[in-house]
Coordinates of C-alpha atoms and ligand atoms in Angstrom, one line a residue:
X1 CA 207.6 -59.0 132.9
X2 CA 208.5 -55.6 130.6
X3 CA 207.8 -52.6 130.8
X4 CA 208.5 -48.9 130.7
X5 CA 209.6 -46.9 133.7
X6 CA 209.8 -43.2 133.4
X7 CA 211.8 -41.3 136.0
X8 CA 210.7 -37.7 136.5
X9 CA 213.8 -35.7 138.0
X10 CA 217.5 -36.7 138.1
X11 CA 218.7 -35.4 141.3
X12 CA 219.8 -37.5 144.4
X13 CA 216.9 -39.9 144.2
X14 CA 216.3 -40.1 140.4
X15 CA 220.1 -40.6 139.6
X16 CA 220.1 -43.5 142.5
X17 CA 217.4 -45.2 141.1
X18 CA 217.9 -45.1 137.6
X19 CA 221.6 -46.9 138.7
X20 CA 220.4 -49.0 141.2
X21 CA 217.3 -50.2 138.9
X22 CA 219.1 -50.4 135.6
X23 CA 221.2 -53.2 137.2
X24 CA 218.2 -55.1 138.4
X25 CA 216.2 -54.9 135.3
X26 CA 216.8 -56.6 132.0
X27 CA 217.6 -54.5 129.5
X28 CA 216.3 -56.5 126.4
X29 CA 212.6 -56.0 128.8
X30 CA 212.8 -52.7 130.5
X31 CA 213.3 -49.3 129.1
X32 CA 214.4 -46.5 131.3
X33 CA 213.9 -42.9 131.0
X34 CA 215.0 -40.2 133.8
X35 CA 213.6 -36.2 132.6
X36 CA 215.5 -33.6 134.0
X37 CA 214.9 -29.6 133.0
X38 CA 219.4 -29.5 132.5
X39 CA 222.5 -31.3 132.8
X40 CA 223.7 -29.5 135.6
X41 CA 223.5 -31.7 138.4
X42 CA 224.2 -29.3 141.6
X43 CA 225.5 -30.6 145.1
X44 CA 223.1 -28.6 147.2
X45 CA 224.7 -29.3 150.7
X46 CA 227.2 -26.8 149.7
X47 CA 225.0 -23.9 148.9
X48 CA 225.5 -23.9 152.6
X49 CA 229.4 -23.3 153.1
X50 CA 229.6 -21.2 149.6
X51 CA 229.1 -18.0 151.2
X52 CA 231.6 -18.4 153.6
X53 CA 234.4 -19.2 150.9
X54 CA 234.5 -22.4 151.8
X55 CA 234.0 -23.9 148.6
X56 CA 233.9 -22.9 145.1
X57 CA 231.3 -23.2 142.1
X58 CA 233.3 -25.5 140.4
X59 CA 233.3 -27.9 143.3
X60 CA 229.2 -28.0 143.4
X61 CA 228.2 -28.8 140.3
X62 CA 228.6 -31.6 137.5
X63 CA 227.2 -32.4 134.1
X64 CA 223.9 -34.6 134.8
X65 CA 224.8 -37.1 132.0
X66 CA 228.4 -38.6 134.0
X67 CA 225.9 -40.4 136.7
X68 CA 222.9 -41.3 134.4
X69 CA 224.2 -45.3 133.4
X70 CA 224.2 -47.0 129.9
X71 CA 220.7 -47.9 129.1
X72 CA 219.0 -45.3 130.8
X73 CA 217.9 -42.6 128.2
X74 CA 218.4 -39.2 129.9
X75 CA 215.9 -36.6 128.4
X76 CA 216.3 -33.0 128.8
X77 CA 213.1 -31.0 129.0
X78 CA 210.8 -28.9 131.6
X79 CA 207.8 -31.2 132.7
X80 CA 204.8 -29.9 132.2
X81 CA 202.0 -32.6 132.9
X82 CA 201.2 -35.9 133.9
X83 CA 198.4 -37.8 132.7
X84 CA 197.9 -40.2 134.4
X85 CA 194.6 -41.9 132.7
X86 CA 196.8 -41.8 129.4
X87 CA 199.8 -42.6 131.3
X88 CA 201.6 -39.7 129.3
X89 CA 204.4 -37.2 130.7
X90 CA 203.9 -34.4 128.5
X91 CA 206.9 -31.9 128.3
X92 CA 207.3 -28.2 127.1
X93 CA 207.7 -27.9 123.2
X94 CA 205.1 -30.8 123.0
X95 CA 207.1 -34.1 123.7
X96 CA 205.2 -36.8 125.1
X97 CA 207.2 -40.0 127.0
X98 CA 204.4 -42.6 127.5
X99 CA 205.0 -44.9 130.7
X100 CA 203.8 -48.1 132.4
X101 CA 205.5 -47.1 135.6
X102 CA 205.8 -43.6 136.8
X103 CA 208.4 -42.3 139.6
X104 CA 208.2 -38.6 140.7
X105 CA 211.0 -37.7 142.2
X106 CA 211.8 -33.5 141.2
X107 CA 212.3 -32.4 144.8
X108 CA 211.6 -29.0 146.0
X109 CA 212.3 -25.9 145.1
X110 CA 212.9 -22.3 147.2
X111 CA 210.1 -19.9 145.9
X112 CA 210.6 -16.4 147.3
X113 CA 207.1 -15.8 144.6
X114 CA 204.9 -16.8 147.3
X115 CA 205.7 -14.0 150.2
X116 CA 204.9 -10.7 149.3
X117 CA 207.7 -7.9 149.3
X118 CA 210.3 -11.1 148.9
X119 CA 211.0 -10.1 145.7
X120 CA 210.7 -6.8 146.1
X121 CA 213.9 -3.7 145.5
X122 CA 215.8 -5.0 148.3
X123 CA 216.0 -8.8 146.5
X124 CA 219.8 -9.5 146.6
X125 CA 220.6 -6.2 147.6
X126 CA 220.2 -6.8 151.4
X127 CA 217.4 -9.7 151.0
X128 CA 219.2 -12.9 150.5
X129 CA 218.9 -16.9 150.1
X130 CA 221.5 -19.7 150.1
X131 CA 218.6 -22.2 149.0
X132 CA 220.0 -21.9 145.1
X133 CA 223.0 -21.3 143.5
X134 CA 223.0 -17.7 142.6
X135 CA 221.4 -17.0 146.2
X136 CA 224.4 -18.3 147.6
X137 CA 226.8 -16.8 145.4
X138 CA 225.0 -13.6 145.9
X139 CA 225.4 -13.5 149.6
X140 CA 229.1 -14.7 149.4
X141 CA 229.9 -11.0 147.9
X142 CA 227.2 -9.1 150.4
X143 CA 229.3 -11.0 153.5
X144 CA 232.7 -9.7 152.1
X145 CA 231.0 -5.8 152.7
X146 CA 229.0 -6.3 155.5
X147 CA 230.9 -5.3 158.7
X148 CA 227.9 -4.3 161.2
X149 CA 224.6 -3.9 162.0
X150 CA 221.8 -6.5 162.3
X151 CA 221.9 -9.9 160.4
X152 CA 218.3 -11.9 160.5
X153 CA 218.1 -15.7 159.3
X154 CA 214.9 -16.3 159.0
X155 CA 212.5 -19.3 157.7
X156 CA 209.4 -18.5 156.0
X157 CA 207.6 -21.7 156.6
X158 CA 208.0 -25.5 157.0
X159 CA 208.9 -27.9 155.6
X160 CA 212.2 -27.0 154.2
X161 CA 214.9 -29.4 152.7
X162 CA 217.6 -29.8 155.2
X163 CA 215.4 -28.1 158.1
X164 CA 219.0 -27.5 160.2
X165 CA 220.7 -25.8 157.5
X166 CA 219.4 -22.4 158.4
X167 CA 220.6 -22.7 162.0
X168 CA 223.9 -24.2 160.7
X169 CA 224.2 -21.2 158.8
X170 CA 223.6 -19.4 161.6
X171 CA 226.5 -21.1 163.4
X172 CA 228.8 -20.8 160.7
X173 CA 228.1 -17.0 160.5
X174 CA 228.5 -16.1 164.1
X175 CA 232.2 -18.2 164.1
X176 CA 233.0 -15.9 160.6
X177 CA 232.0 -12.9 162.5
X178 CA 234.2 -13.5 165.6
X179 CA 237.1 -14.9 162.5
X180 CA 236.3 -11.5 161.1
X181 CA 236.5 -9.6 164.6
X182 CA 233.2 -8.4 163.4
X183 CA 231.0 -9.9 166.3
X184 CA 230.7 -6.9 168.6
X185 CA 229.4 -5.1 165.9
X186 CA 226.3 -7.5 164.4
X187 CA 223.6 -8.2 166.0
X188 CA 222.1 -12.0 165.1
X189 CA 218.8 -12.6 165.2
X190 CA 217.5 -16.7 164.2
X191 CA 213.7 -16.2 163.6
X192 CA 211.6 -19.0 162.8
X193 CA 208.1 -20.4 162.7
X194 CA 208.5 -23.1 165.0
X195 CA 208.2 -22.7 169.0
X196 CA 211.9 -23.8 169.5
X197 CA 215.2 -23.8 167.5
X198 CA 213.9 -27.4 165.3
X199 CA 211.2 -29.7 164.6
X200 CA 212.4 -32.5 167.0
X201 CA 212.1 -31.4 171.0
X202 CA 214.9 -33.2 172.2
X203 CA 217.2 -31.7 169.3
X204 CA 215.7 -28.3 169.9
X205 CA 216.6 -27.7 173.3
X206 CA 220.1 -28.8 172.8
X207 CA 220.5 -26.5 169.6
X208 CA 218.9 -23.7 171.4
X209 CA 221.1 -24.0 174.0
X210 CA 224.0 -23.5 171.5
X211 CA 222.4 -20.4 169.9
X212 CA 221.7 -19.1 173.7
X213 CA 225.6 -19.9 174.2
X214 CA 226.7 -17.6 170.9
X215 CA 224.3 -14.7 172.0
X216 CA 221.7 -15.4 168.9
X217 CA 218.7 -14.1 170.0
X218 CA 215.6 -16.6 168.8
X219 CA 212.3 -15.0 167.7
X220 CA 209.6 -18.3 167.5
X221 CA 206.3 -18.4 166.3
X222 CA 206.9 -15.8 163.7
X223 CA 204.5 -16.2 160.7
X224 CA 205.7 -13.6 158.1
X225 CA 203.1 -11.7 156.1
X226 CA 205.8 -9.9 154.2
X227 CA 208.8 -8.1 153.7
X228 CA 208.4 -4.3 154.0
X229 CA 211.5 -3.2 152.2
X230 CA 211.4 0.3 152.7
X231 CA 211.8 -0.1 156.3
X232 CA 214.1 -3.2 155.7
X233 CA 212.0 -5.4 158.1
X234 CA 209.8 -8.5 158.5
X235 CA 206.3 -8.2 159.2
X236 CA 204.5 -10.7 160.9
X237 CA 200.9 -12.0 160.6
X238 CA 200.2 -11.0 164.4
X239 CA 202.3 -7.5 163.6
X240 CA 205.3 -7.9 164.9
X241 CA 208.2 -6.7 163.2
X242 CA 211.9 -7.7 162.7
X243 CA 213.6 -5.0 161.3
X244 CA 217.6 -6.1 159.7
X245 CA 220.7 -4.7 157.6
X246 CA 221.3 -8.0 156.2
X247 CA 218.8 -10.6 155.4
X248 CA 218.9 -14.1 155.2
X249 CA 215.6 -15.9 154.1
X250 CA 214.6 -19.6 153.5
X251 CA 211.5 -19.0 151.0
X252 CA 208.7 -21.1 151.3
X253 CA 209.6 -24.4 149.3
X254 CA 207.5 -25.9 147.3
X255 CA 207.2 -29.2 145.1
X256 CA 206.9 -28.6 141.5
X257 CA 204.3 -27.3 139.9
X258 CA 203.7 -29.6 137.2
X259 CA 202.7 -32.1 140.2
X260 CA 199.5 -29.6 141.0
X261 CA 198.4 -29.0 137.1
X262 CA 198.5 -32.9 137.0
X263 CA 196.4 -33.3 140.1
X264 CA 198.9 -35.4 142.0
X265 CA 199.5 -33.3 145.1
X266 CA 198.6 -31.4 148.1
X267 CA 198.6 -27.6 148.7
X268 CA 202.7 -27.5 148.4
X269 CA 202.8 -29.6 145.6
X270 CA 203.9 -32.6 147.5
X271 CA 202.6 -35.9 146.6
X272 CA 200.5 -38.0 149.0
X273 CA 201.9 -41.5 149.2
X274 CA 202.0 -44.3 151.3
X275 CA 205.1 -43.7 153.9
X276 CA 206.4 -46.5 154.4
X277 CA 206.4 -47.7 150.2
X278 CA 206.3 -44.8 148.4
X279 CA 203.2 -45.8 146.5
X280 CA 200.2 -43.5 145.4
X281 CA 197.2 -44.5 147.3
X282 CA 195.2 -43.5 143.6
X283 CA 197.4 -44.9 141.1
X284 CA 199.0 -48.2 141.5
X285 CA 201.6 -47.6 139.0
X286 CA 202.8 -44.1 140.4
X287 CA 205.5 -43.5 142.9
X288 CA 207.0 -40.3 144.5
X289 CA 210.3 -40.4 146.5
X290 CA 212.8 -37.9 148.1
X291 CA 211.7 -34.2 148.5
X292 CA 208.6 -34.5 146.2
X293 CA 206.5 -36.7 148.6
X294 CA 204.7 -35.8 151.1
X295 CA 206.1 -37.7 153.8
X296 CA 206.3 -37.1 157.7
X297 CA 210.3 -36.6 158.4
X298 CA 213.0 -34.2 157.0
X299 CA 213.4 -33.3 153.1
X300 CA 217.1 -34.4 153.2
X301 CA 219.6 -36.2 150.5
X302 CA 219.9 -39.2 153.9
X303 CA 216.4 -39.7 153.7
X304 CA 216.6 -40.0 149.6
X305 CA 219.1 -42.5 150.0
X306 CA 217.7 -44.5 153.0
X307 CA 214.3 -44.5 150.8
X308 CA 215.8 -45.7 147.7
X309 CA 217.4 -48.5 149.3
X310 CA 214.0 -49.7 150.3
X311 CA 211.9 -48.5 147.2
X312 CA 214.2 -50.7 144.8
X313 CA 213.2 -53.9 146.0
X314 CA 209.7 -53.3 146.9
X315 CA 209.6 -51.9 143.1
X316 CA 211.2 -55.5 141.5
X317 CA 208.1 -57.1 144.1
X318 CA 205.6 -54.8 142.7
X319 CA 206.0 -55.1 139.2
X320 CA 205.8 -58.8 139.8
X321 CA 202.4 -58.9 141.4
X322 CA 203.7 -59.5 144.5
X323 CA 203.2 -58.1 147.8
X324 CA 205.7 -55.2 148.6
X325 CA 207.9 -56.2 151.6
X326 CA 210.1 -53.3 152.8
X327 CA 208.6 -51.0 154.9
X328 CA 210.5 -47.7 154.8
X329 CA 210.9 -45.9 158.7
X330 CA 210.9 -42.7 158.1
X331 CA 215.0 -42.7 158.5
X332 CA 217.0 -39.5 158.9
X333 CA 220.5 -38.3 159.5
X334 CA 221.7 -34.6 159.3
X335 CA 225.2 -33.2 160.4
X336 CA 224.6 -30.2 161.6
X337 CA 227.6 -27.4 161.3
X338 CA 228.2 -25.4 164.8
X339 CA 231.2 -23.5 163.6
X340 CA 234.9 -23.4 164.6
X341 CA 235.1 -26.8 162.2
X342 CA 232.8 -28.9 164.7
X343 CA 229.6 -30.6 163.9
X344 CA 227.2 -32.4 165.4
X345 CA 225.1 -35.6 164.1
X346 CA 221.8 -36.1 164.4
X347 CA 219.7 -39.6 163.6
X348 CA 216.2 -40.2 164.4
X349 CA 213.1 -41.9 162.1
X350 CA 209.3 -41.2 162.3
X351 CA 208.7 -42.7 166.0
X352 CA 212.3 -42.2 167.6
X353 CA 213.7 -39.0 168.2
X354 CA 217.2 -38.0 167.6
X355 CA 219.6 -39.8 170.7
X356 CA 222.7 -39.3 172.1
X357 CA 225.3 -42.3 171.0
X358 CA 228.0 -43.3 168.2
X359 CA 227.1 -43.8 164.8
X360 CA 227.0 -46.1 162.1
X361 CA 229.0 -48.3 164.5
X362 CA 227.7 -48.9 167.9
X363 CA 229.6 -48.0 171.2
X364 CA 232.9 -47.2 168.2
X365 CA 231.6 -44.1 166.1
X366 CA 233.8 -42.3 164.7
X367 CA 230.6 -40.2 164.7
X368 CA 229.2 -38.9 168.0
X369 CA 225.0 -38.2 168.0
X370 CA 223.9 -35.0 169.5
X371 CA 227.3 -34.0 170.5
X372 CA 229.5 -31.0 168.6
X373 CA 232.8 -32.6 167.1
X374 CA 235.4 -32.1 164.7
X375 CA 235.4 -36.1 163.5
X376 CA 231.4 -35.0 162.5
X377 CA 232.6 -32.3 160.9
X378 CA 235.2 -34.0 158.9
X379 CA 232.3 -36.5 158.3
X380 CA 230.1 -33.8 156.6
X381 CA 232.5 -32.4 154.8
X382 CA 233.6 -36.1 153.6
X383 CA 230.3 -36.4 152.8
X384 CA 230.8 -34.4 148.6
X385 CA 233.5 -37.3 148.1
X386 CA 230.6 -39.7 149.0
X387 CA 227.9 -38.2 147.3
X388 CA 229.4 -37.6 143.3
X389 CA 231.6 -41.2 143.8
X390 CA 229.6 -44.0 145.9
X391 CA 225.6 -42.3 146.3
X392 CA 224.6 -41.1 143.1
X393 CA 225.9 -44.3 140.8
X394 CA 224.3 -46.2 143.5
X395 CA 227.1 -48.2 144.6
X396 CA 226.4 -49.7 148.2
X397 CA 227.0 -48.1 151.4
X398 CA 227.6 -49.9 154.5
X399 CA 224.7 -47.5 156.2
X400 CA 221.7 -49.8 157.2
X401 CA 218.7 -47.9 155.2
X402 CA 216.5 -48.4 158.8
X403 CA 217.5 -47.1 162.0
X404 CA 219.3 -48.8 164.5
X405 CA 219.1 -48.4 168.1
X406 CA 222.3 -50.2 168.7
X407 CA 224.7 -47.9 170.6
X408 CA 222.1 -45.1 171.0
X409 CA 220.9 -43.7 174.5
X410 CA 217.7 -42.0 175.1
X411 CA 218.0 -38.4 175.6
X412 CA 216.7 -37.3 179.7
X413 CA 214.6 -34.0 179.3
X414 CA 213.9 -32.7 183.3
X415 CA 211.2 -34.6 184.3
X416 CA 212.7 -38.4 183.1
X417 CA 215.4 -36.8 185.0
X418 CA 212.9 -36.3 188.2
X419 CA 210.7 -39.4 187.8
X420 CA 212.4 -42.6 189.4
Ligands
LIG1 C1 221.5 -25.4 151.4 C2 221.1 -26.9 151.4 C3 221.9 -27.7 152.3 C4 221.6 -29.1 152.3 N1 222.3 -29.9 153.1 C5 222.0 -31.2 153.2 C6 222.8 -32.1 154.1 O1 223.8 -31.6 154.7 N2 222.4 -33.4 154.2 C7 221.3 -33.9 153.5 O2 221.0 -35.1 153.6 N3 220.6 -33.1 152.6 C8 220.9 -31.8 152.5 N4 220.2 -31.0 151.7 C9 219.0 -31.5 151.0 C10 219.2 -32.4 149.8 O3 220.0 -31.7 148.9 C11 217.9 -32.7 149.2 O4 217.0 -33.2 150.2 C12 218.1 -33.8 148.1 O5 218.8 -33.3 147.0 C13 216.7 -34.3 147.7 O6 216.8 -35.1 146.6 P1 215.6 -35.3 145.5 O7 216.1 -36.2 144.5 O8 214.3 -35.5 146.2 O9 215.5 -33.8 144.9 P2 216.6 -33.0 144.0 O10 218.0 -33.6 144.2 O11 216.4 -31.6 144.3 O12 216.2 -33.3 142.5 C14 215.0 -32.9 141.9 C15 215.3 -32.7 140.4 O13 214.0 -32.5 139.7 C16 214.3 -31.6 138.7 N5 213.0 -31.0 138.3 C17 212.1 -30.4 139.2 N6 211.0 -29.9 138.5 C18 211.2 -30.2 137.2 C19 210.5 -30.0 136.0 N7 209.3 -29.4 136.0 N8 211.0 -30.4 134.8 C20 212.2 -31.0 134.8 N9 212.9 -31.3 135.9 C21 212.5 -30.9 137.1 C22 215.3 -30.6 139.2 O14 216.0 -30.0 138.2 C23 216.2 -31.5 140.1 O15 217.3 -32.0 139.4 C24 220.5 -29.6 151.5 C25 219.8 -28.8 150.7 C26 220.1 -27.4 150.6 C27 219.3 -26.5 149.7

């Protein structure tokens, strides 16, 4: 068997499977190709400390080309189409990378475009983001003037990549504030458009507990319409409003739009796939992985990982005629930040919700599930080392890819508490 496999996007999940694959596949039969628009290759989990001073640029970024492996051609170029009757990627200025198997894996992307007034006068003046790079160096410098008044986080829709980062920003800023001895004078206000403080009900009582403990008051169910920025306040689809000094928005995020010109996804741009191998239900020869498919649990680097794991294999079965045999589970872990250098854990997949427990080694941790810790937080933070050194050249981690529910309890809400 030989072919051509054309990656599309080389950030956690195209750089893993362009290592992991190139090692499985004969070179003298199988050219690779990953596209990426740069050769910046950013480490997004830190967007969320760099306003806080807890990192720097230079530790969040590093050229693309270091992680792409000999043998894998690395091209440089914005995306423009798929076709997939000619089985043609067309890019910008007119190349054209013809393929015989096609992986789509270019993520998502913040698009503060989509809600009116988001872009509007007060964009980076008191409207901000931490989604991107600049976002998050721009609201590094608005934090060092800000010293009262009313700070909003605030999520436009879901899903987001990493759907607890805005309320682990909202954790880290209420411990900077009370660092600062600014937290008498800011008002903190988490408003989102979900009923509770997360997706996951077991998780969202526990984390609105902690933002009931830290005097965050939650506004749920908020739609936004747009951002008025005269009056410096959100504005609702059922009119309510949410007026702030300081503005911290997760835009709607979006696949990319190349996926929509070539017909491949839904009304975000994400691609429909079967969830549990990563295949197009329309093209036999098209995958999407990671934050570009449309798939039922969190847009997260874990889930990347966990997915490749299984979408290797299955591709060396597929390409072979054969029947694919790993069934992916829809496995997630996120630390989530709490502040005061503690963190909590969270694992869960798409039937089982997060649980209390030790992870990755039952009944021993060092990680503790649903519970705030300074070893989880040392584990997040441990977690750049991991990322640039053993995920993206795909060496192995000791994680099983599916969850386990060695070690793990079940969570009692009040009534399991009641019944018998
Ligand atoms: C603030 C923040 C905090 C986060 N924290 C965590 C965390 O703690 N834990 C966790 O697991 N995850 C976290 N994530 C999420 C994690 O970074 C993503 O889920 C992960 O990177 C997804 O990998 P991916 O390969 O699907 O997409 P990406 O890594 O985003 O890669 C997509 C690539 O496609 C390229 N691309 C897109 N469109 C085009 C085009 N038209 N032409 C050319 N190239 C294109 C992009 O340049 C990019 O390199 C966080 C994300 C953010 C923003």
């Amino acid at each position: 068997m030989s072919g051509r496999l054309v990656v599309l996007g080389a950030g956690t999940a195209g750089t893993m499977i362009v290592n992991k694959l190139r090692r499985k596949l004969p070179r003298d039969e199988w050219e690779i190709t990953v596209v990426d628009r740069d050769d910046v290759h950013p480490y997004q989990p830190g967007y969320l400390f760099l306003p806080f001073g807890m990192y720097d640029d230079s530790q969040l970024a590093r050229p693309r080309h270091e992680f792409v492996p000999d043998g894998v051609e690395l091209v440089l170029g914005e995306i423009d189409r798929v076709d997939t009757e000619g089985e043609t990627v067309h890019l910008s200025g007119g190349r054209t990378l013809d393929y015989d198997y096609l992986v789509i894996a270019t993520g998502t992307s913040p698009r503060p475009d989509q809600t009116p007034g988001m872009l509007g006068s007060e964009w980076r003046r008191s409207v901000f983001d931490f989604y991107s790079l600049e976002g998050a160096q721009a609201l590094a410098t608005a934090l060092e003037s800000f010293d009262h008044g009313r700070l909003v986080v605030h999520i436009t829709d879901m899903p987001i990549k990493c759907p607890v980062a805005p309320l682990e920003f909202t954790f880290l800023a209420e411990a900077w504030l009370r660092e600062h001895g600014l937290r008498d004078r800011v008002e903190l206000v988490y408003v989102t458009p979900l009923p509770g403080a997360f997706t996951k009900p077991v998780a969202s009582a526990q984390l609105g507990d902690l933002l009931e403990e830290r005097k965050v008051s939650v506004e749920t169910d908020f739609l936004v319409e747009s951002i008025d920025n005269e009056r410096k306040c959100l504005v609702s689809y059922d009119e309510r409003e949410v007026p702030f000094d300081l503005l911290v928005t997760i835009p709607l995020n979006m696949g990319a739009d190349f996926v929509a010109r070539s017909g491949l996804g839904n009304e975000l741009n994400y691609v429909p796939v079967d969830r549990h191998t990563f295949l197009s239900p329309e093209h036999d020869n098209v995958f999407a992985i990671g934050d570009a498919a449309d798939l039922p649990t969190s847009k997260a680097g874990s889930v990347a990982h966990f997915s490749v794991e299984i979408f290797v294999d299955n591709f060396l079965e597929h390409v072979e005629g054969k029947p694919m045999t790993g069934s992916f589970d829809g496995h997630a872990n996120c630390f989530i930040e709490s502040g005061d250098k503690k963190a909590l854990l969270i694992d869960f997949n798409y039937d089982t919700e997060p649980l209390t427990g030790t992870y990755p080694v039952p009944h021993a941790g060092p990680l503790a599930l649903l519970k705030e810790t300074r070893a989880n937080h040392l584990g997040k933070l441990a977690f750049r080392w991991i990322y640039w050194n053993v995920l993206l050249p795909g060496r192995p981690i000791p994680l099983p890819a599916h969850m386990s529910m060695a070690g793990k309890h079940p969570v009692l809400t009040e009534p399991d508490k009641e019944s018998p």
